[in-house]
XYZ file of C-alpha atoms in Angstrom:
694
model
C 30.734 -70.711 156.526
C 32.628 -67.760 155.034
C 35.430 -69.939 153.656
C 32.960 -72.472 152.218
C 31.216 -69.680 150.334
C 34.391 -68.271 148.782
C 34.278 -70.430 145.591
C 30.616 -69.597 145.095
C 31.229 -65.874 145.671
C 34.149 -65.796 143.238
C 32.074 -67.652 140.624
C 29.287 -65.110 140.994
C 31.739 -62.208 140.667
C 33.105 -63.733 137.457
C 29.600 -63.950 135.977
C 28.782 -60.319 136.830
C 31.993 -58.676 135.693
C 30.568 -55.198 135.059
C 28.792 -54.929 138.396
C 31.796 -56.340 140.264
C 34.122 -53.908 138.491
C 31.873 -50.964 139.348
C 31.779 -52.076 142.974
C 35.570 -52.401 143.179
C 36.319 -49.137 141.347
C 33.905 -47.159 143.543
C 35.190 -48.675 146.781
C 38.827 -48.321 145.691
C 38.426 -44.605 144.987
C 36.652 -44.014 148.283
C 39.125 -46.014 150.360
C 42.162 -44.481 148.599
C 41.009 -40.911 149.206
C 40.101 -41.705 152.815
C 43.402 -43.519 153.373
C 45.584 -40.728 151.965
C 43.729 -38.062 153.912
C 43.979 -40.200 157.038
C 47.755 -40.504 156.572
C 48.024 -36.726 156.159
C 45.988 -36.033 159.298
C 47.942 -38.668 161.248
C 51.219 -37.067 160.144
C 50.148 -33.618 161.317
C 48.882 -34.962 164.633
C 52.151 -36.814 165.205
C 54.322 -33.669 165.409
C 56.791 -34.060 168.276
C 54.689 -36.941 169.645
C 57.460 -39.457 168.910
C 59.698 -37.870 171.569
C 60.026 -40.192 174.569
C 59.677 -37.274 177.023
C 56.997 -35.428 175.042
C 54.387 -35.703 177.809
C 56.559 -33.790 180.290
C 58.487 -31.444 178.000
C 57.471 -27.791 177.942
C 58.526 -24.730 175.980
C 58.796 -21.414 177.825
C 57.215 -18.663 175.752
C 57.350 -14.913 176.246
C 54.428 -12.566 176.772
C 54.925 -8.804 176.544
C 52.133 -6.977 178.400
C 51.710 -3.287 177.570
C 48.949 -1.563 179.579
C 46.981 -4.802 179.626
C 47.469 -5.642 175.931
C 49.350 -8.887 175.421
C 51.764 -9.760 172.652
C 52.856 -13.391 172.439
C 56.126 -14.776 171.130
C 57.460 -18.303 170.859
C 60.974 -17.211 171.890
C 62.508 -16.537 175.264
C 65.498 -14.441 176.411
C 68.867 -16.045 175.774
C 70.039 -15.990 179.466
C 66.793 -17.506 180.778
C 67.871 -21.159 180.674
C 71.044 -20.577 182.707
C 69.115 -18.590 185.300
C 66.496 -21.335 185.599
C 69.256 -23.865 186.302
C 70.403 -21.661 189.209
C 67.005 -20.703 190.626
C 64.674 -23.659 190.037
C 65.801 -27.028 191.422
C 64.005 -30.272 190.692
C 63.729 -29.947 186.910
C 65.027 -33.024 185.115
C 66.497 -31.130 182.154
C 66.763 -27.546 180.916
C 67.990 -26.668 177.442
C 67.990 -23.671 175.132
C 68.192 -23.336 171.379
C 69.117 -20.293 169.345
C 68.567 -19.623 165.652
C 71.103 -17.167 164.191
C 69.905 -14.573 161.700
C 72.158 -15.966 158.998
C 74.733 -18.682 158.475
C 77.380 -18.433 155.761
C 79.440 -21.604 155.430
C 82.796 -21.800 153.669
C 84.206 -25.273 153.136
C 86.934 -23.896 150.874
C 87.323 -20.700 148.789
C 85.356 -22.242 145.920
C 82.614 -23.824 148.040
C 80.786 -21.103 149.917
C 77.038 -20.917 150.525
C 74.232 -19.905 152.816
C 73.094 -22.701 155.128
C 69.518 -22.776 156.396
C 68.156 -24.154 159.662
C 71.330 -23.810 161.696
C 70.718 -24.133 165.418
C 72.959 -23.371 168.371
C 72.316 -25.392 171.489
C 73.818 -27.026 174.560
C 74.484 -30.722 175.402
C 71.202 -31.013 177.325
C 69.344 -30.717 174.015
C 70.373 -34.327 173.323
C 68.796 -35.388 176.630
C 65.523 -33.530 176.089
C 64.982 -34.611 172.482
C 65.513 -38.036 170.955
C 68.530 -37.590 168.700
C 70.251 -40.626 167.208
C 74.036 -40.222 167.192
C 75.753 -42.007 164.313
C 79.377 -41.040 164.854
C 81.397 -39.270 167.533
C 80.363 -38.033 170.980
C 77.670 -35.413 170.454
C 77.469 -34.454 174.141
C 81.195 -33.686 174.305
C 81.037 -31.837 171.004
C 78.375 -29.442 172.264
C 80.326 -28.790 175.466
C 83.250 -27.279 173.538
C 83.052 -23.861 171.845
C 83.073 -23.636 168.037
C 82.102 -27.266 167.526
C 79.459 -28.687 165.194
C 77.168 -31.695 165.133
C 76.065 -32.287 161.540
C 73.096 -34.271 160.305
C 73.778 -37.016 157.767
C 72.521 -35.011 154.799
C 74.419 -31.889 155.848
C 77.650 -33.850 156.303
C 77.263 -35.225 152.791
C 76.558 -31.740 151.447
C 79.649 -30.302 153.136
C 82.191 -33.075 152.626
C 80.725 -35.620 150.212
C 81.798 -39.186 150.986
C 84.719 -38.150 153.179
C 84.697 -38.753 156.929
C 83.528 -35.354 158.282
C 84.590 -35.835 161.912
C 87.598 -33.637 162.652
C 87.178 -31.485 159.564
C 86.649 -27.736 159.841
C 84.689 -25.044 158.019
C 84.451 -21.256 158.332
C 81.242 -19.950 159.871
C 80.027 -16.437 159.003
C 83.444 -15.477 157.582
C 84.963 -15.278 161.057
C 84.948 -18.525 163.014
C 86.674 -21.856 162.424
C 84.246 -24.589 163.469
C 85.265 -28.228 163.915
C 82.914 -31.137 163.189
C 82.801 -33.421 166.218
C 79.821 -35.694 165.610
C 77.232 -36.890 163.096
C 73.549 -37.489 163.881
C 70.636 -38.909 161.958
C 68.493 -36.384 160.085
C 65.607 -35.023 162.131
C 62.225 -36.499 161.154
C 59.796 -34.401 159.163
C 57.274 -34.203 162.017
C 59.405 -32.077 164.339
C 59.138 -28.333 164.887
C 62.952 -28.163 165.157
C 64.216 -29.569 161.821
C 67.828 -28.429 162.288
C 70.405 -29.112 159.585
C 73.248 -28.792 162.094
C 73.842 -28.104 165.799
C 76.514 -25.645 166.850
C 77.885 -25.389 170.378
C 77.557 -22.179 172.343
C 80.294 -19.647 172.983
C 80.472 -16.405 174.959
C 81.331 -14.541 171.752
C 78.277 -12.383 170.980
C 79.392 -11.824 167.383
C 79.362 -15.594 166.935
C 75.945 -15.909 168.575
C 74.555 -12.757 166.914
C 72.754 -11.925 170.161
C 73.468 -10.734 173.675
C 74.316 -13.411 176.223
C 73.228 -11.289 179.201
C 70.435 -8.935 178.061
C 66.870 -10.044 178.720
C 65.276 -7.363 176.553
C 65.354 -9.290 173.289
C 63.333 -12.476 172.869
C 64.017 -13.139 169.199
C 65.915 -16.104 167.905
C 65.473 -19.059 170.222
C 63.548 -20.996 172.828
C 63.959 -22.543 176.259
C 62.695 -26.054 177.046
C 62.287 -27.794 180.382
C 61.552 -31.431 181.270
C 59.666 -32.102 184.494
C 60.196 -35.247 186.588
C 57.888 -38.160 185.847
C 54.447 -37.846 187.353
C 54.580 -34.069 187.813
C 52.888 -31.143 186.100
C 53.704 -27.420 186.089
C 52.545 -25.969 189.358
C 52.301 -22.675 191.211
C 55.885 -22.985 192.434
C 57.311 -23.075 188.905
C 55.103 -20.170 187.819
C 56.206 -18.096 190.815
C 59.890 -18.861 190.176
C 59.591 -17.747 186.544
C 57.804 -14.578 187.644
C 60.626 -13.862 190.072
C 63.200 -14.140 187.254
C 61.170 -11.787 185.061
C 60.746 -9.267 187.881
C 64.462 -9.209 188.697
C 65.936 -9.164 185.213
C 63.274 -7.533 183.047
C 60.434 -5.780 184.827
C 62.626 -3.859 187.273
C 65.127 -2.657 184.673
C 65.318 1.054 183.748
C 64.909 0.265 180.040
C 61.493 -1.285 180.688
C 58.739 1.221 179.720
C 56.255 2.245 182.363
C 53.050 0.257 182.102
C 54.785 -2.738 180.550
C 55.966 -5.993 182.020
C 57.118 -9.405 180.812
C 55.572 -12.756 181.613
C 56.520 -16.345 180.822
C 53.993 -18.969 179.838
C 54.560 -22.733 180.015
C 53.503 -24.435 176.791
C 53.302 -28.243 176.460
C 55.401 -29.653 173.633
C 52.275 -31.346 172.275
C 50.683 -27.903 171.796
C 53.504 -26.305 169.797
C 52.446 -27.418 166.314
C 48.797 -26.477 166.841
C 48.959 -23.098 168.596
C 49.114 -20.207 166.134
C 49.192 -17.745 169.036
C 52.902 -18.525 169.404
C 53.474 -18.978 165.631
C 53.794 -22.728 166.058
C 57.433 -23.795 165.958
C 58.580 -20.304 165.027
C 60.537 -19.414 161.911
C 60.907 -22.946 160.570
C 57.588 -24.742 161.038
C 54.393 -22.735 161.347
C 51.393 -23.908 163.324
C 48.862 -26.010 161.452
C 45.300 -24.727 161.380
C 43.375 -27.511 163.098
C 40.240 -26.485 161.197
C 41.987 -27.717 158.048
C 42.498 -31.113 159.699
C 38.828 -31.339 160.630
C 37.883 -30.261 157.119
C 40.052 -32.837 155.389
C 38.980 -35.536 157.804
C 35.341 -34.734 156.982
C 36.094 -34.811 153.245
C 37.740 -38.226 153.539
C 34.815 -39.628 155.523
C 32.303 -38.100 153.069
C 34.045 -39.690 150.082
C 33.988 -43.079 151.821
C 30.269 -42.648 152.589
C 29.680 -41.885 148.899
C 31.454 -45.092 147.943
C 29.322 -47.094 150.401
C 26.080 -45.513 149.159
C 27.109 -46.264 145.597
C 27.680 -49.908 146.618
C 24.267 -50.076 148.316
C 22.427 -48.584 145.345
C 24.111 -50.927 142.874
C 23.377 -53.912 145.106
C 19.717 -53.074 145.638
C 19.324 -52.377 141.904
C 20.095 -56.076 141.407
C 17.409 -57.082 143.866
C 15.363 -59.061 141.332
C 18.323 -61.248 140.332
C 19.361 -61.784 143.933
C 15.754 -62.359 145.030
C 15.476 -65.450 142.818
C 18.726 -66.713 144.277
C 17.441 -66.060 147.796
C 14.168 -67.789 146.959
C 15.940 -70.936 145.809
C 18.267 -70.971 148.810
C 15.413 -70.475 151.277
C 13.390 -73.196 149.623
C 16.169 -75.707 150.259
C 16.474 -74.716 153.906
C 18.817 -71.733 154.148
C 18.023 -69.438 157.064
C 17.821 -65.662 156.779
C 20.784 -64.931 159.018
C 22.818 -67.522 157.123
C 22.061 -65.588 153.931
C 22.905 -62.268 155.586
C 26.322 -63.678 156.519
C 26.796 -64.699 152.885
C 25.955 -61.214 151.588
C 28.231 -59.615 154.178
C 30.975 -62.035 153.150
C 30.616 -60.835 149.571
C 30.831 -57.225 150.714
C 33.876 -58.035 152.853
C 35.648 -59.686 149.916
C 34.943 -56.728 147.634
C 36.046 -54.206 150.254
C 39.192 -56.227 151.052
C 40.138 -56.439 147.387
C 39.482 -52.713 146.956
C 41.547 -51.985 150.090
C 44.523 -53.968 148.717
C 44.390 -51.954 145.497
C 44.051 -48.743 147.553
C 47.132 -49.596 149.591
C 49.146 -50.152 146.398
C 47.899 -46.889 144.862
C 48.620 -44.976 148.085
C 52.173 -46.340 148.297
C 52.821 -45.323 144.697
C 51.192 -41.892 145.125
C 52.851 -40.893 148.408
C 56.182 -39.682 146.897
C 54.258 -37.333 144.605
C 52.016 -36.160 147.441
C 55.069 -35.490 149.628
C 56.639 -33.446 146.839
C 53.407 -31.509 146.432
C 52.809 -30.833 150.128
C 56.406 -30.606 151.331
C 55.736 -33.309 153.942
C 57.480 -36.570 154.811
C 54.427 -38.783 155.152
C 55.227 -42.489 155.381
C 53.045 -45.555 154.999
C 54.659 -48.641 156.522
C 51.830 -51.007 157.375
C 53.849 -53.796 158.958
C 56.023 -51.412 160.995
C 53.077 -49.552 162.476
C 50.574 -51.682 164.435
C 48.289 -48.649 164.721
C 48.041 -48.258 160.939
C 47.493 -51.990 160.455
C 44.778 -52.158 163.118
C 43.134 -48.993 161.773
C 43.178 -50.371 158.228
C 41.670 -53.735 159.222
C 39.055 -52.023 161.382
C 38.235 -49.691 158.516
C 37.801 -52.609 156.121
C 35.388 -54.358 158.508
C 33.363 -51.195 159.200
C 33.234 -50.290 155.505
C 32.080 -53.795 154.598
C 29.432 -53.619 157.316
C 28.329 -50.137 156.194
C 28.173 -51.126 152.539
C 26.741 -54.618 152.920
C 24.285 -54.630 155.799
C 21.415 -52.805 154.108
C 21.417 -54.819 150.833
C 21.765 -58.032 152.835
C 18.914 -57.126 155.162
C 16.562 -56.046 152.357
C 17.229 -58.816 149.835
C 16.998 -61.609 152.393
C 13.497 -60.417 153.349
C 12.084 -61.648 150.037
C 9.504 -64.423 150.332
C 10.629 -67.414 148.278
C 7.139 -68.581 147.276
C 6.005 -65.249 145.848
C 9.345 -64.591 144.151
C 9.524 -68.018 142.478
C 5.838 -67.918 141.491
C 5.680 -64.377 140.104
C 9.296 -63.819 139.034
C 9.115 -60.328 140.552
C 10.112 -58.673 143.790
C 7.398 -58.007 146.315
C 7.256 -54.240 146.687
C 6.481 -54.582 150.304
C 9.868 -56.024 151.034
C 11.710 -52.824 150.101
C 11.634 -49.307 151.446
C 11.539 -46.939 148.443
C 11.859 -44.012 150.794
C 15.157 -45.287 152.144
C 16.559 -45.876 148.633
C 15.444 -42.418 147.570
C 16.948 -41.044 150.742
C 20.276 -42.698 149.944
C 20.265 -41.212 146.443
C 19.422 -37.778 147.815
C 22.181 -38.130 150.416
C 24.652 -39.176 147.714
C 23.825 -36.192 145.538
C 23.814 -33.831 148.535
C 27.283 -34.899 149.642
C 28.583 -34.629 146.066
C 27.112 -31.149 145.649
C 28.541 -30.025 149.013
C 32.000 -31.277 148.029
C 31.794 -29.504 144.662
C 30.593 -26.272 146.279
C 33.392 -26.517 148.857
C 35.939 -27.071 146.097
C 34.643 -24.082 144.129
C 34.691 -21.866 147.231
C 38.251 -22.875 148.087
C 39.255 -22.252 144.471
C 37.737 -18.782 144.575
C 39.465 -18.125 147.888
C 42.827 -19.173 146.442
C 42.226 -16.942 143.423
C 41.375 -14.063 145.772
C 44.535 -14.601 147.826
C 46.736 -14.577 144.734
C 45.161 -11.660 142.880
C 43.916 -9.307 145.593
C 45.255 -5.767 145.290
C 47.521 -5.477 148.333
C 47.873 -1.707 148.099
C 51.343 -1.613 146.534
C 53.141 -2.553 143.321
C 54.693 -6.034 143.374
C 55.375 -6.670 139.689
C 58.894 -6.817 138.226
C 60.436 -6.192 141.653
C 63.383 -8.226 142.866
C 64.197 -8.123 146.591
C 67.836 -8.818 147.443
C 69.271 -9.435 150.914
C 72.325 -7.490 152.027
C 75.077 -8.622 154.391
C 74.444 -7.448 157.976
C 76.424 -4.588 159.416
C 74.625 -1.427 158.386
C 77.423 -0.141 156.133
C 75.715 2.913 154.612
C 78.739 3.795 152.463
C 78.593 0.426 150.709
C 74.855 0.796 150.162
C 75.435 4.181 148.542
C 78.165 2.662 146.398
C 75.805 -0.130 145.320
C 73.128 2.460 144.481
C 75.627 4.289 142.280
C 76.326 1.035 140.431
C 72.605 0.470 139.879
C 72.562 3.646 137.795
C 74.916 2.003 135.310
C 72.640 -1.015 134.700
C 70.146 -0.209 131.898
C 67.535 -2.753 133.007
C 67.021 -1.165 136.444
C 64.200 1.372 136.622
C 64.431 2.199 140.335
C 65.562 0.815 143.702
C 65.040 1.311 147.411
C 66.920 0.188 150.533
C 64.709 -0.825 153.468
C 64.417 -3.121 156.448
C 61.713 -4.953 154.482
C 59.479 -4.529 151.436
C 55.849 -3.474 152.076
C 55.042 -7.167 152.556
C 57.743 -9.772 152.542
C 56.115 -12.559 154.456
C 55.520 -13.272 158.112
C 58.001 -12.035 160.735
C 59.951 -9.903 158.253
C 58.958 -6.497 159.623
C 60.338 -4.598 162.564
C 57.998 -3.441 165.300
C 58.106 -0.662 167.849
C 55.941 1.441 170.153
C 54.614 4.833 169.052
C 52.878 7.691 170.850
C 52.097 11.362 170.188
C 52.730 12.077 173.878
C 55.815 10.066 174.722
C 57.245 7.003 176.396
C 54.858 7.047 179.357
C 51.671 7.328 177.292
C 49.259 4.529 178.344
C 47.680 4.702 174.883
C 50.900 4.090 172.982
C 50.488 1.810 170.009
C 52.404 -1.178 168.724
C 53.240 -0.379 165.094
C 54.856 -2.171 162.189
C 57.966 -0.202 161.238
C 59.773 0.053 157.914
C 63.032 2.039 157.892
C 63.975 3.074 154.414
C 65.063 5.810 152.005
C 63.235 8.467 149.992
C 62.565 6.091 147.047
C 60.490 3.518 148.918
C 56.985 4.984 148.651
C 57.214 5.878 144.977
C 58.943 2.675 143.827
C 56.375 0.438 145.514
C 53.531 2.653 144.304
C 51.977 3.480 147.682
C 48.863 5.635 147.292
C 49.253 9.050 148.915
C 46.116 10.219 150.729
C 47.391 13.400 152.376
C 50.622 15.427 152.623
C 53.723 14.294 150.777
C 56.392 11.610 150.741
C 59.664 12.446 152.478
C 62.595 13.270 150.220
C 66.372 13.165 150.327
C 66.296 16.868 151.121
C 64.468 16.135 154.377
C 67.272 13.858 155.511
C 70.009 16.336 154.622
C 68.255 19.301 156.222
C 67.593 17.477 159.463
C 71.065 16.006 159.759
C 72.665 19.404 159.282
C 70.306 21.568 161.314
C 69.775 19.628 164.519
C 72.094 17.798 166.898
C 71.615 14.093 167.425
C 68.796 13.391 169.867
C 66.737 16.306 168.594
C 66.273 15.209 165.011
C 62.812 14.504 163.725
C 63.041 12.078 160.805
C 60.229 12.672 158.341
C 57.814 9.744 158.274
C 54.813 8.411 156.386
C 52.007 6.524 158.142
C 49.048 4.532 156.873
C 45.403 5.423 157.474
C 45.073 2.668 160.060
C 47.714 4.325 162.244
C 46.040 7.740 161.868
C 42.843 6.225 163.270
C 44.730 4.381 166.019
C 46.325 7.631 167.165
C 42.939 9.334 167.301
C 43.324 12.019 164.638
C 40.072 13.304 163.155
C 41.370 13.137 159.585
C 44.445 12.346 157.550
C 45.194 16.063 157.206
C 45.034 16.514 160.988
C 47.973 14.133 161.418
C 50.301 16.087 159.109
C 53.157 17.849 160.841
C 52.568 16.082 164.143
C 55.629 14.855 165.988
C 55.629 11.655 167.977
C 57.792 9.359 170.053
C 59.084 6.066 168.634
C 60.252 3.336 170.992
C 63.115 2.466 168.645
C 66.113 4.140 170.370
C 63.750 6.712 171.862
C 63.585 8.678 168.617
C 61.089 11.339 167.695
C 59.698 11.698 164.193
C 57.338 13.893 162.188
C 54.450 12.881 159.919
C 54.776 14.326 156.410
C 52.295 12.089 154.616
C 49.508 9.542 154.950
C 49.155 6.596 152.561
C 46.281 4.235 151.884
C 46.287 1.052 153.942
C 48.283 -1.844 152.527
C 48.859 -5.406 153.689
C 52.166 -5.875 155.489
C 51.540 -9.586 155.977
C 49.295 -12.245 154.510
C 45.595 -11.681 153.939
C 44.918 -13.899 156.946
C 45.949 -10.914 159.069
C 44.128 -7.626 159.572
C 45.623 -4.371 158.272
C 48.214 -3.206 160.800
C 49.129 0.344 161.814
C 52.319 0.995 159.886
C 55.089 3.571 160.088
C 57.542 4.240 157.249
C 60.466 6.355 158.387
C 63.688 7.583 156.758
C 66.658 5.614 158.050
C 68.711 3.140 156.011
C 71.373 2.183 158.538
C 69.410 -0.933 159.490
C 68.274 -1.707 155.930
C 68.728 -5.433 155.327
C 67.221 -5.550 151.846
C 67.149 -3.646 148.597
C 64.171 -3.745 146.269
C 65.004 -3.391 142.578
C 62.349 -2.399 140.047
C 63.216 -3.931 136.678
C 62.210 -2.124 133.500
C 59.363 -3.818 131.606
C 60.569 -5.684 128.524
C 64.087 -6.028 129.923
C 66.042 -9.262 129.755
C 65.611 -10.128 133.432
C 68.285 -12.877 133.694
C 70.880 -10.536 132.140
C 69.912 -7.706 134.490
C 70.134 -9.964 137.555
C 73.509 -11.255 136.382
C 74.762 -7.663 136.170
C 73.417 -6.954 139.659
C 75.212 -10.071 140.907
C 78.498 -8.831 139.455
C 78.169 -5.432 141.127
C 77.090 -7.019 144.406
C 80.173 -9.260 144.547
C 82.452 -6.325 143.807
C 81.072 -4.341 146.753
C 80.237 -7.190 149.141
C 82.823 -9.902 148.367
C 82.027 -11.579 151.698
C 78.297 -11.722 150.995
C 76.103 -14.412 149.433
C 74.022 -13.157 146.519
C 70.418 -14.173 147.040
C 67.237 -12.648 145.689
C 63.517 -13.324 145.285
C 60.850 -11.909 143.059
C 58.428 -10.089 145.319
C 55.311 -11.518 143.681
C 56.646 -15.065 144.152
C 57.479 -14.327 147.790
C 53.917 -13.153 148.370
C 52.510 -16.240 146.640
C 54.615 -18.355 149.014
C 52.586 -16.956 151.935
C 49.777 -19.210 150.796
C 51.969 -22.158 149.871
C 50.367 -24.536 152.342
C 46.834 -23.622 151.211
C 47.794 -23.920 147.541
C 49.434 -27.312 148.125
C 46.419 -28.620 149.981
C 44.067 -27.253 147.331
C 46.126 -28.841 144.548
């Protein structure tokens, strides 16, 4: 029946070109939007799901408990994996990964650069995760110290078209690393998108972490694979607790009232659990509310397209009623006519879907550039996509066509042919009006949502964060804490006319997520059950004034404070002058800002003591998604990893940065000159929201 009606349907479409075009355009727009959003949601939901052992792979995360307050971290202590291999039998695989703080690669003296997403790991990583080896023996490579497994794109970046296996490069100015294997690039939907894998070594300078100390959990993760058919049980939990008790909780460096725990997180949960920061430094957790929101938007747009189809179809009821009258008069049954109308809807939806598929394929490269994703759309290679698309076409055709078919085929042929008009009793004006109201309601809701998101994005970008961020360049320094070189660089800054001011610090007031140090603080001491976790910025006397922090009470510390303390008191009894924000004053229980001035307190960092000289207005140390945090700014530049440079307004910025680059290379010839404008760094905190909004 359907195939017999095709010539008739096509002939009718050709006679009603405008209506047919409107139908196809409306359905194409709705299906395209729904299809692209569906591909985006599918991509996000597919993170790590392609791994063959995903259902029994778990990440071990760290929990620091301080007097009942929990702090969660995606990382685990470096020695944990080796201890698990000794203490916990029956696990199929155990592997650990470690992300170094920096990676400077030197291929030759003229080709030297910073390499991102370097990961150190062991051979078991290749057993836990599905890695396709293209050349060499990757397992053997990772068993030998100072060996590298490069991805395809990294190998091309390092050595061009040459065979990279057997070649060497210098890692972090100190270590000769040999390339032993090449692997396929990691897919975009992994939380571990490494550019290269380095083998482990006992050299702690090479690792940039301790191989035996359990106190630090930054920089890497531990993964385990359970045997098929098993789930984490009480025995595994007890064994992990035993390791923590022996190597962390019983140690003298562990503060009273604190203890460490280990949680077992399914691999499928990593990309969706913001509590552990998702995949860590490289891939943040996706907010699942965004996925629900976009899914709802896609469905709403498709509903609008279907309602538009229904309204256009029922608006033609008089024309179709005459046709129905003639067909019924020559013996056509109602359900036969319904099948015909549904066939028309199916043909229109199918044609619109084909156009939508073509548009989506052409648009995906631009959408991937905009969102930073690697979304693919291979219909014939993915049975799920093909089945979903065909099912969607059938459901859309049914949604769009069933009401017009049901209404129009109710017309009575005798009355229609006699009067030339549609019997009002055959239609439901309330339903048509309801559809129009629904269409306008959905459209208004989408417009209101768009306006609200736009206002939210404008708020995120232009909110006063409590400090000056304009014309400030933040430059990273080589690690090592060389104060003499920092002082020499500061002296050179004085000779550059375009520089208004500068400040060395562990971080700017807000430099993004996970850029700040943290420590414990108490007015009583180490054993205080009310000690607070505080964000800590170690810096010089220029920091508060250069970044324009608003002083509420007391004064900023000065260079004279540092000199006086260092000369008057022996080490261990010095009280570095410090500035705190109003949030910390309240957390510590002081009645007013003035009441906190002159108070001395204990800092967990090296067991120091410090003294409050000033209180500043609260400022955001992270993104606006986070609440204001209690913050401590103390005078100490040994650990300063960055220098903020305030550039004079009206200055030729490129020339000034070029001059800074020249001075930097003179003082730090081993370093890589890299900088960011602070305002651009802060805008990048909302990159994902801005991309999705765009």
